[in-house]
Coordinates of C-alpha atoms and ligand atoms in Angstrom, one line a residue:
L29 CA 38.4 13.6 5.9
R30 CA 35.7 11.0 5.7
V31 CA 34.2 9.7 8.9
E32 CA 32.6 6.3 8.4
T33 CA 30.0 6.8 11.1
I34 CA 27.9 3.6 11.1
A35 CA 27.9 0.3 9.3
Y36 CA 25.8 -2.8 9.0
T37 CA 27.1 -6.2 7.8
V38 CA 25.1 -9.1 6.7
T39 CA 25.8 -12.4 4.9
T40 CA 23.5 -13.6 2.2
A41 CA 23.1 -17.2 1.0
G42 CA 22.0 -16.5 -2.5
P43 CA 20.9 -13.8 -5.0
N44 CA 17.4 -13.7 -3.5
A45 CA 18.7 -13.0 -0.1
T46 CA 20.8 -10.2 -1.5
R47 CA 17.6 -8.8 -3.1
A48 CA 15.9 -9.1 0.2
V49 CA 18.5 -7.0 1.9
A50 CA 17.9 -4.3 -0.8
A51 CA 14.2 -4.6 -0.2
R52 CA 14.8 -3.7 3.5
L53 CA 16.7 -0.6 2.6
A54 CA 14.1 0.5 -0.1
P55 CA 11.4 1.8 2.2
K56 CA 13.9 4.1 4.0
L57 CA 14.8 5.9 0.9
R58 CA 13.0 9.3 0.5
G59 CA 14.8 10.7 -2.6
G60 CA 18.1 12.4 -2.7
E61 CA 20.1 9.4 -1.7
T62 CA 23.2 8.1 -3.6
I63 CA 24.2 4.5 -3.2
E64 CA 27.6 3.4 -4.4
L65 CA 27.9 -0.4 -5.0
R66 CA 31.3 -1.9 -4.9
S67 CA 32.5 -5.4 -5.7
D68 CA 34.4 -7.3 -8.4
L69 CA 32.6 -8.4 -11.5
G70 CA 29.8 -10.8 -10.6
G71 CA 29.8 -9.8 -7.0
G72 CA 26.1 -9.0 -7.0
K73 CA 25.8 -5.3 -7.5
T74 CA 23.2 -5.5 -10.2
T75 CA 21.4 -8.2 -8.3
F76 CA 21.1 -5.8 -5.3
V77 CA 19.7 -3.1 -7.6
Q78 CA 17.1 -5.6 -8.9
G79 CA 15.9 -6.1 -5.3
L80 CA 15.9 -2.4 -4.7
A81 CA 13.9 -1.5 -7.9
A82 CA 11.4 -4.2 -7.2
A83 CA 10.9 -3.2 -3.6
L84 CA 10.4 0.4 -4.8
G85 CA 7.6 -0.7 -7.0
F86 CA 9.3 -0.9 -10.4
T87 CA 7.8 -3.8 -12.3
G88 CA 10.1 -4.0 -15.3
V89 CA 13.2 -6.0 -15.8
V90 CA 16.5 -4.6 -14.3
T91 CA 19.6 -5.7 -16.2
S92 CA 23.1 -4.5 -16.1
P93 CA 23.5 -1.1 -17.7
T94 CA 27.1 -1.9 -18.6
F95 CA 26.6 -1.0 -22.2
T96 CA 23.9 1.6 -21.8
I97 CA 25.8 3.2 -19.0
N98 CA 22.7 4.3 -17.2
Q99 CA 19.0 3.3 -16.8
N100 CA 16.1 5.2 -15.4
Y101 CA 13.4 3.3 -13.6
P102 CA 10.3 5.4 -12.9
L103 CA 8.7 4.5 -9.6
P104 CA 5.1 4.6 -8.5
S105 CA 6.0 7.0 -5.7
G106 CA 6.9 9.6 -8.3
L107 CA 10.6 9.3 -7.5
A108 CA 13.0 8.0 -10.1
L109 CA 15.6 5.3 -9.6
H110 CA 18.8 6.0 -11.7
H111 CA 21.1 3.1 -12.2
Y112 CA 24.6 3.8 -13.4
D113 CA 27.4 1.4 -14.4
L114 CA 30.6 3.3 -15.3
Y115 CA 32.6 0.1 -16.1
R116 CA 32.8 0.8 -19.8
L117 CA 33.4 4.5 -19.6
V118 CA 36.8 5.9 -20.5
E119 CA 36.2 9.3 -19.0
A120 CA 33.3 10.7 -16.9
G121 CA 32.5 13.4 -19.5
I122 CA 28.9 14.1 -20.2
V123 CA 27.8 11.1 -18.2
G124 CA 29.5 12.5 -15.2
D125 CA 27.5 15.7 -15.6
E126 CA 24.3 13.8 -15.9
L127 CA 25.2 11.7 -12.9
A128 CA 26.0 14.8 -10.9
E129 CA 22.6 16.2 -11.8
D130 CA 20.8 13.0 -10.8
M131 CA 22.7 12.8 -7.5
A132 CA 21.7 16.4 -6.7
D133 CA 18.0 15.6 -7.4
D134 CA 16.0 15.2 -4.2
Q135 CA 13.3 13.4 -6.2
A136 CA 15.8 10.7 -7.3
I137 CA 17.6 7.8 -5.9
T138 CA 20.9 7.1 -7.6
V139 CA 22.8 3.9 -7.5
I140 CA 26.2 3.5 -9.1
E141 CA 28.3 0.5 -10.0
W142 CA 32.0 1.1 -10.8
A143 CA 31.8 4.7 -9.6
G144 CA 35.6 5.2 -9.7
L145 CA 35.7 7.6 -12.7
A146 CA 33.2 9.8 -10.9
S147 CA 34.7 9.5 -7.4
S148 CA 35.5 13.2 -7.1
R149 CA 31.8 14.1 -7.8
L150 CA 30.2 11.6 -5.4
P151 CA 28.4 13.3 -2.5
K152 CA 30.3 13.2 0.7
D153 CA 27.2 11.8 2.4
R154 CA 26.2 8.5 0.7
I155 CA 25.6 4.9 1.3
V156 CA 28.4 2.6 0.3
I157 CA 27.7 -1.1 -0.1
D158 CA 30.7 -3.4 -0.4
I159 CA 29.9 -6.9 -1.6
T160 CA 32.5 -9.7 -1.0
P161 CA 32.0 -13.3 -2.1
T162 CA 32.5 -15.7 0.8
G163 CA 31.4 -18.8 -1.0
E164 CA 29.9 -19.7 -4.4
D165 CA 26.5 -18.3 -3.6
E166 CA 27.4 -16.5 -0.4
R167 CA 28.1 -12.8 -0.2
E168 CA 29.1 -10.5 2.6
L169 CA 27.3 -7.2 2.3
S170 CA 28.8 -4.3 4.2
I171 CA 26.7 -1.2 4.2
T172 CA 28.4 2.0 5.3
A173 CA 27.1 5.5 5.8
T174 CA 29.6 8.2 5.0
G175 CA 27.6 11.1 6.5
P176 CA 24.8 12.0 8.8
Q177 CA 21.9 11.7 6.4
S178 CA 22.9 8.2 5.3
A179 CA 23.8 7.2 8.9
E180 CA 20.2 7.9 9.9
L181 CA 19.0 5.3 7.3
I182 CA 21.6 2.7 8.3
E183 CA 21.0 3.2 12.0
E184 CA 17.3 2.3 11.5
F185 CA 18.5 -0.6 9.4
N186 CA 20.3 -2.0 12.4
Q187 CA 17.2 -2.2 14.6
Ligands
ADP16 P1 27.8 -7.4 -10.6 O1 26.7 -6.4 -11.0 O2 28.4 -7.1 -9.3 O3 28.8 -7.6 -11.7 P2 25.6 -9.3 -10.8 O4 24.6 -9.0 -9.9 O5 25.4 -9.0 -12.3 O6 27.1 -8.8 -10.4 O7 25.9 -10.9 -10.8 C1 26.0 -11.6 -9.6 C2 25.9 -13.1 -9.9 O8 26.2 -13.8 -8.8 C3 24.6 -13.5 -10.4 O9 24.7 -14.5 -11.4 C4 23.9 -14.0 -9.1 O10 22.9 -14.9 -9.4 C5 25.1 -14.7 -8.5 N1 25.0 -14.8 -7.0 C6 25.2 -16.0 -6.3 N2 25.0 -15.8 -5.0 C7 24.7 -14.5 -4.8 C8 24.4 -13.7 -3.7 N3 24.5 -14.2 -2.4 N4 24.1 -12.4 -3.9 C9 24.1 -11.9 -5.1 N5 24.4 -12.5 -6.3 C10 24.7 -13.8 -6.1
MG17 MG1 26.6 -5.1 -12.6

């Protein structure tokens, strides 16, 4: 049973506004969080991660890890930001093991696009962000906490 305790919904008018929402979430992350990003192709998942990585102090370029499957962005805080995109995977396999390891690391923040193949391994307590296009450049972002640790972050986000 999954209790969706608390949620926050916001509409963004363009990619930079989506990055700005991510930048608001960034300072709340302490390590150990898993963020699942859900949308259709081109919804804005990678755009959200760009905003997150930049706000966490990563100065490099964040592109879609669709072909590399995962990227690791070292952060000035000493934490690592792991960015997975399982779209091209056929089975979770060894990537699933690596993902599980990263999600269990309290010195890492793990974000996942197309997490379906690994759904059984995702932590029960995570942040789920659903992105829905509501116009050409408009997206509705629905941020849901699926457990108490995440709920605490989203609760603050609401204030
Ligand atoms: P995904 O990773 O979900 O496939 P991307 O982030 O790679 O999506 O691509 C989203 C595309 O939509 C980009 O070209 C981005 O500029 C565009 N876009 C337009 N409006 C928005 C918005 N409000 N939020 C995020 N992306 C947007
Ligand atoms: Mg993407």
